[in-house]
Amino acid sequence: MPAIQLKKLTKHYKGVMAVDHLEFSVKNGEFFALLGENGAGKTTLISMLCGLLSPDGGDAFVLGHSILTDLDKVKPNMNMSPQETAIAPNLTVRENLEFIAGIYGMSQKEAKIRTSDMLELFHLKEKEKAKAKTLSGGMQRRLSIAMGMITNPQIYFLDEPTLGLDVRSRRELWKNLEKLKGNMTIILTTHYLEEAEALADRICILEKGSLKALGTAEELKQQTHTTTFEEAFLAICDEEAGIYA
Ligand code: ATP
């Protein structure tokens, strides 16, 4: 059973087709990147899959459950790291993590153990007693992602996790994410092409809510007869360039 299966999933806003009859599947344990230029429909798609927005048409199955009728059954098994860093500024790093673990029903003992695991994994151990608002932007982002990860979701949505991070912080976060590969299904949206190329098993390119291409970075390069992934991406997004037929 695929982790996610879209069946003509559709959403429009006044006059704008944000997600247009999308159909594709994401495999269990896959690291799946969603790419597309601004307004392509990435956030709208993720929001529907997480139950934050209702579709206008079609359906999607998350771990086999319809998002129209059964999403409550899978919500405990998924989590999302939104574009905006979501942390409680006046709680310490440890308190933020334990708070989320508590909301998801972990015992105090389990919450402490999982918190320690996350502090280790995201290199936040030395900051565990610091108030979240005193962390740098990059550290806050790592904490926000760790707060989603602490619930050990089967499916984790990461919406532009490295937006605004400096090169070093971005590369550190990539290393953290790399360690998670295979342990859970990860859906990543990003504008950093090298991030998608470095991390993702398969890459899906959306344009105006429609599927433009889907495959490994290598396959997309071959299909477009290009040598770099950036060239492949541009060729796919800009058919007028005539490279990608
Ligand atoms: P970005 O890369 O800029 O984050 P995106 O690929 O995530 O973009 P969406 O935010 O899903 O794209 O937007 C898809 C389309 O739907 C865009 O044309 C956008 O203007 C439109 N849209 C999104 N949210 C709304 C809304 N609440 N009301 C009206 N139109 C919206």
Tab-separated table of C-alpha atoms and ligand atoms in Angstrom:
chain	number	residue	atom	x	y	z
A	1	MET	CA	0.000	0.000	0.000
A	2	PRO	CA	1.409	3.421	-0.918
A	3	ALA	CA	1.873	5.980	1.858
A	4	ILE	CA	-0.097	8.515	-0.173
A	5	GLN	CA	-2.225	8.080	-3.279
A	6	LEU	CA	-3.870	11.020	-5.042
A	7	LYS	CA	-7.002	10.464	-7.146
A	8	LYS	CA	-7.810	13.505	-9.263
A	9	LEU	CA	-7.302	15.700	-6.203
A	10	THR	CA	-8.518	19.234	-6.933
A	11	LYS	CA	-8.727	22.582	-5.148
A	12	HIS	CA	-9.490	25.982	-6.557
A	13	TYR	CA	-9.750	29.442	-5.114
A	14	LYS	CA	-11.738	32.210	-6.812
A	15	GLY	CA	-10.655	31.825	-10.427
A	16	VAL	CA	-7.391	30.021	-9.557
A	17	MET	CA	-6.895	26.284	-10.030
A	18	ALA	CA	-4.432	25.705	-7.177
A	19	VAL	CA	-4.417	21.886	-7.443
A	20	ASP	CA	-5.754	20.471	-10.693
A	21	HIS	CA	-6.865	16.806	-10.818
A	22	LEU	CA	-3.541	15.575	-9.416
A	23	GLU	CA	-2.793	11.858	-9.566
A	24	PHE	CA	0.373	10.234	-8.225
A	25	SER	CA	1.527	7.982	-5.398
A	26	VAL	CA	4.221	8.241	-2.757
A	27	LYS	CA	5.782	4.974	-1.607
A	28	ASN	CA	6.122	3.954	2.021
A	29	GLY	CA	9.432	5.168	3.459
A	30	GLU	CA	10.128	7.347	0.430
A	31	PHE	CA	11.796	10.767	0.653
A	32	PHE	CA	9.632	12.654	-1.829
A	33	ALA	CA	10.301	16.230	-2.955
A	34	LEU	CA	7.603	18.545	-4.277
A	35	LEU	CA	9.019	21.301	-6.446
A	36	GLY	CA	7.434	24.087	-8.430
A	37	GLU	CA	7.689	27.805	-8.915
A	38	ASN	CA	5.805	30.227	-6.630
A	39	GLY	CA	2.087	29.509	-6.731
A	40	ALA	CA	2.488	26.012	-8.240
A	41	GLY	CA	0.200	24.522	-5.564
A	42	LYS	CA	2.655	22.806	-3.204
A	43	THR	CA	1.359	24.279	0.069
A	44	THR	CA	-2.271	23.829	-0.990
A	45	LEU	CA	-1.592	20.150	-1.725
A	46	ILE	CA	0.164	19.532	1.603
A	47	SER	CA	-2.552	21.407	3.494
A	48	MET	CA	-5.221	19.125	2.003
A	49	LEU	CA	-3.248	15.985	2.814
A	50	CYS	CA	-2.902	17.142	6.436
A	51	GLY	CA	-6.589	18.001	6.748
A	52	LEU	CA	-6.068	21.765	7.012
A	53	LEU	CA	-7.988	22.406	3.766
A	54	SER	CA	-10.858	20.518	2.134
A	55	PRO	CA	-10.567	19.470	-1.515
A	56	ASP	CA	-13.208	20.566	-4.050
A	57	GLY	CA	-12.886	17.371	-6.037
A	58	GLY	CA	-11.208	13.982	-6.134
A	59	ASP	CA	-9.719	12.319	-3.088
A	60	ALA	CA	-6.413	11.227	-1.616
A	61	PHE	CA	-5.615	8.164	0.463
A	62	VAL	CA	-3.119	8.552	3.280
A	63	LEU	CA	-1.960	5.177	4.627
A	64	GLY	CA	-5.038	3.798	2.888
A	65	HIS	CA	-7.534	6.212	4.476
A	66	SER	CA	-9.552	8.744	2.493
A	67	ILE	CA	-8.849	12.367	3.434
A	68	LEU	CA	-12.541	13.077	2.781
A	69	THR	CA	-13.948	10.609	5.280
A	70	ASP	CA	-11.212	8.973	7.359
A	71	LEU	CA	-8.431	11.437	7.982
A	72	ASP	CA	-8.902	11.295	11.783
A	73	LYS	CA	-7.658	7.685	11.657
A	74	VAL	CA	-4.262	8.705	10.262
A	75	LYS	CA	-3.749	12.090	11.898
A	76	PRO	CA	-1.921	10.554	14.893
A	77	ASN	CA	0.505	8.924	12.421
A	78	MET	CA	1.499	12.086	10.610
A	79	ASN	CA	2.922	15.463	11.411
A	80	MET	CA	3.878	18.650	9.651
A	81	SER	CA	6.566	21.269	9.947
A	82	PRO	CA	5.033	24.451	8.528
A	83	GLN	CA	6.883	27.178	6.636
A	84	GLU	CA	6.707	29.465	9.655
A	85	THR	CA	8.727	28.250	12.630
A	86	ALA	CA	6.190	26.966	15.169
A	87	ILE	CA	7.653	27.136	18.683
A	88	ALA	CA	6.595	28.568	22.059
A	89	PRO	CA	9.123	31.407	22.538
A	90	ASN	CA	8.983	31.545	26.329
A	91	LEU	CA	9.398	27.817	26.906
A	92	THR	CA	12.864	26.291	26.958
A	93	VAL	CA	13.995	24.014	24.154
A	94	ARG	CA	13.387	20.936	26.330
A	95	GLU	CA	9.980	22.225	27.480
A	96	ASN	CA	8.866	22.798	23.880
A	97	LEU	CA	9.723	19.214	22.971
A	98	GLU	CA	8.213	17.651	26.111
A	99	PHE	CA	5.056	19.736	25.636
A	100	ILE	CA	4.431	18.290	22.164
A	101	ALA	CA	5.235	14.768	23.357
A	102	GLY	CA	2.655	15.246	26.140
A	103	ILE	CA	-0.005	16.474	23.690
A	104	TYR	CA	0.515	13.313	21.664
A	105	GLY	CA	-0.146	11.209	24.764
A	106	MET	CA	3.342	10.037	25.717
A	107	SER	CA	4.019	9.243	29.382
A	108	GLN	CA	6.391	11.634	31.182
A	109	LYS	CA	9.147	9.034	31.056
A	110	GLU	CA	8.700	8.390	27.346
A	111	ALA	CA	8.519	12.147	26.643
A	112	LYS	CA	11.844	12.713	28.409
A	113	ILE	CA	13.528	9.885	26.504
A	114	ARG	CA	12.178	11.040	23.118
A	115	THR	CA	13.153	14.636	23.965
A	116	SER	CA	16.713	13.566	24.698
A	117	ASP	CA	16.799	11.651	21.392
A	118	MET	CA	15.638	14.749	19.480
A	119	LEU	CA	18.125	17.046	21.284
A	120	GLU	CA	20.873	14.665	20.238
A	121	LEU	CA	19.698	14.222	16.651
A	122	PHE	CA	19.228	17.941	16.002
A	123	HIS	CA	22.350	19.076	17.893
A	124	LEU	CA	20.405	21.101	20.441
A	125	LYS	CA	21.674	19.420	23.620
A	126	GLU	CA	23.700	22.369	24.868
A	127	LYS	CA	20.672	24.646	24.373
A	128	GLU	CA	18.080	22.494	26.143
A	129	LYS	CA	17.636	24.973	29.019
A	130	ALA	CA	17.629	28.089	26.833
A	131	LYS	CA	14.334	29.835	26.097
A	132	ALA	CA	13.378	29.152	22.485
A	133	LYS	CA	13.206	32.879	21.680
A	134	THR	CA	16.931	33.229	22.446
A	135	LEU	CA	17.964	30.721	19.742
A	136	SER	CA	19.253	31.775	16.337
A	137	GLY	CA	16.875	31.437	13.370
A	138	GLY	CA	18.591	28.235	12.254
A	139	MET	CA	18.347	26.680	15.707
A	140	GLN	CA	14.685	27.683	16.000
A	141	ARG	CA	14.036	25.960	12.697
A	142	ARG	CA	15.804	22.809	13.903
A	143	LEU	CA	13.711	22.881	17.091
A	144	SER	CA	10.499	23.335	15.078
A	145	ILE	CA	11.355	20.313	12.928
A	146	ALA	CA	12.344	18.256	15.977
A	147	MET	CA	8.949	19.088	17.540
A	148	GLY	CA	7.232	17.489	14.559
A	149	MET	CA	9.584	14.547	14.556
A	150	ILE	CA	9.273	13.741	18.280
A	151	THR	CA	5.905	12.110	17.654
A	152	ASN	CA	7.667	9.600	15.389
A	153	PRO	CA	5.194	10.099	12.528
A	154	GLN	CA	4.874	7.559	9.728
A	155	ILE	CA	4.443	10.494	7.341
A	156	TYR	CA	6.185	13.818	7.874
A	157	PHE	CA	5.493	16.923	5.776
A	158	LEU	CA	8.290	19.474	5.639
A	159	ASP	CA	7.238	22.754	4.035
A	160	GLU	CA	10.373	24.671	2.997
A	161	PRO	CA	12.377	23.634	6.076
A	162	THR	CA	15.556	25.470	5.103
A	163	LEU	CA	13.954	28.759	3.999
A	164	GLY	CA	16.109	31.656	5.182
A	165	LEU	CA	18.843	29.490	6.686
A	166	ASP	CA	22.497	30.251	6.008
A	167	VAL	CA	24.518	27.729	4.018
A	168	ARG	CA	26.045	26.039	7.064
A	169	SER	CA	22.706	25.677	8.911
A	170	ARG	CA	21.069	24.380	5.756
A	171	ARG	CA	23.737	21.746	5.238
A	172	GLU	CA	23.524	20.707	8.912
A	173	LEU	CA	19.793	20.263	8.564
A	174	TRP	CA	20.291	18.169	5.432
A	175	LYS	CA	22.534	15.859	7.434
A	176	ASN	CA	19.801	15.516	10.093
A	177	LEU	CA	17.193	14.769	7.444
A	178	GLU	CA	19.460	12.285	5.698
A	179	LYS	CA	19.617	10.231	8.901
A	180	LEU	CA	15.833	9.891	8.833
A	181	LYS	CA	15.745	8.514	5.292
A	182	GLY	CA	13.906	5.219	5.123
A	183	ASN	CA	12.575	5.476	8.694
A	184	MET	CA	9.482	7.415	7.678
A	185	THR	CA	7.816	8.808	4.561
A	186	ILE	CA	8.954	12.398	4.125
A	187	ILE	CA	7.279	14.914	1.815
A	188	LEU	CA	9.529	17.909	1.336
A	189	THR	CA	8.692	21.151	-0.428
A	190	THR	CA	11.608	23.358	-1.293
A	191	HIS	CA	12.888	25.967	-3.722
A	192	TYR	CA	16.470	24.765	-3.251
A	193	LEU	CA	17.023	22.407	-6.155
A	194	GLU	CA	20.243	20.980	-4.761
A	195	GLU	CA	18.340	20.133	-1.566
A	196	ALA	CA	15.823	18.063	-3.517
A	197	GLU	CA	18.567	16.464	-5.592
A	198	ALA	CA	20.667	15.593	-2.533
A	199	LEU	CA	17.873	14.230	-0.360
A	200	ALA	CA	14.945	12.994	-2.384
A	201	ASP	CA	14.380	9.512	-3.767
A	202	ARG	CA	11.927	10.984	-6.293
A	203	ILE	CA	11.037	14.510	-7.288
A	204	CYS	CA	7.650	15.769	-8.427
A	205	ILE	CA	7.432	19.063	-10.308
A	206	LEU	CA	4.144	20.957	-10.226
A	207	GLU	CA	3.069	23.892	-12.350
A	208	LYS	CA	-0.233	25.733	-11.935
A	209	GLY	CA	-1.544	22.825	-9.892
A	210	SER	CA	-0.724	20.164	-12.507
A	211	LEU	CA	1.911	17.470	-12.583
A	212	LYS	CA	4.726	18.398	-14.973
A	213	ALA	CA	7.249	15.662	-14.193
A	214	LEU	CA	7.934	12.886	-11.706
A	215	GLY	CA	11.043	10.753	-11.285
A	216	THR	CA	14.520	10.577	-9.803
A	217	ALA	CA	16.787	13.567	-10.410
A	218	GLU	CA	18.738	11.380	-12.835
A	219	GLU	CA	15.600	10.380	-14.746
A	220	LEU	CA	14.482	14.011	-15.047
A	221	LYS	CA	17.894	14.987	-16.411
A	222	GLN	CA	17.759	12.155	-18.934
A	223	GLN	CA	14.204	13.016	-19.999
A	224	THR	CA	15.183	16.636	-20.651
A	225	HIS	CA	18.609	15.852	-22.166
A	226	THR	CA	20.257	18.153	-19.625
A	227	THR	CA	23.366	17.705	-17.499
A	228	THR	CA	22.447	19.537	-14.296
A	229	PHE	CA	19.270	19.245	-12.277
A	230	GLU	CA	18.771	23.012	-12.437
A	231	GLU	CA	18.742	22.849	-16.250
A	232	ALA	CA	16.291	19.952	-16.085
A	233	PHE	CA	14.000	21.877	-13.718
A	234	LEU	CA	14.015	24.989	-15.907
A	235	ALA	CA	13.397	22.940	-19.041
A	236	ILE	CA	10.433	21.208	-17.409
A	237	CYS	CA	8.955	24.481	-16.105
A	238	ASP	CA	9.529	26.334	-19.350
A	239	GLU	CA	8.396	24.202	-22.243
A	240	GLU	CA	8.833	27.172	-24.587
A	241	ALA	CA	12.559	26.705	-24.152
A	242	GLY	CA	11.985	23.714	-26.395
A	243	ILE	CA	14.460	21.482	-24.563
A	244	TYR	CA	11.841	19.275	-22.978
A	245	ALA	CA	9.342	17.831	-25.423
B	1	ATP	P1	5.079	29.080	-2.931
B	1	ATP	O1	6.231	28.359	-3.542
B	1	ATP	O2	5.069	30.541	-3.297
B	1	ATP	O3	4.914	28.825	-1.451
B	1	ATP	P2	3.005	27.148	-3.595
B	1	ATP	O4	3.489	26.229	-4.669
B	1	ATP	O5	3.016	26.619	-2.204
B	1	ATP	O6	3.739	28.552	-3.675
B	1	ATP	P3	0.203	27.696	-3.112
B	1	ATP	O7	0.467	28.553	-1.927
B	1	ATP	O8	-0.361	26.351	-2.890
B	1	ATP	O9	1.516	27.559	-4.022
B	1	ATP	O10	-0.754	28.527	-4.092
B	1	ATP	C1	-1.306	27.969	-5.287
B	1	ATP	C2	-2.214	29.006	-5.939
B	1	ATP	O11	-3.371	29.222	-5.128
B	1	ATP	C3	-1.572	30.382	-6.125
B	1	ATP	O12	-2.029	30.923	-7.340
B	1	ATP	C4	-2.087	31.183	-4.953
B	1	ATP	O13	-2.154	32.549	-5.271
B	1	ATP	C5	-3.475	30.584	-4.761
B	1	ATP	N1	-3.897	30.639	-3.360
B	1	ATP	C6	-3.315	30.025	-2.318
B	1	ATP	N2	-3.979	30.260	-1.175
B	1	ATP	C7	-5.008	31.073	-1.507
B	1	ATP	C8	-6.080	31.669	-0.779
B	1	ATP	N3	-6.223	31.472	0.538
B	1	ATP	N4	-6.962	32.445	-1.454
B	1	ATP	C9	-6.853	32.628	-2.785
B	1	ATP	N5	-5.882	32.072	-3.536
B	1	ATP	C10	-4.975	31.320	-2.918
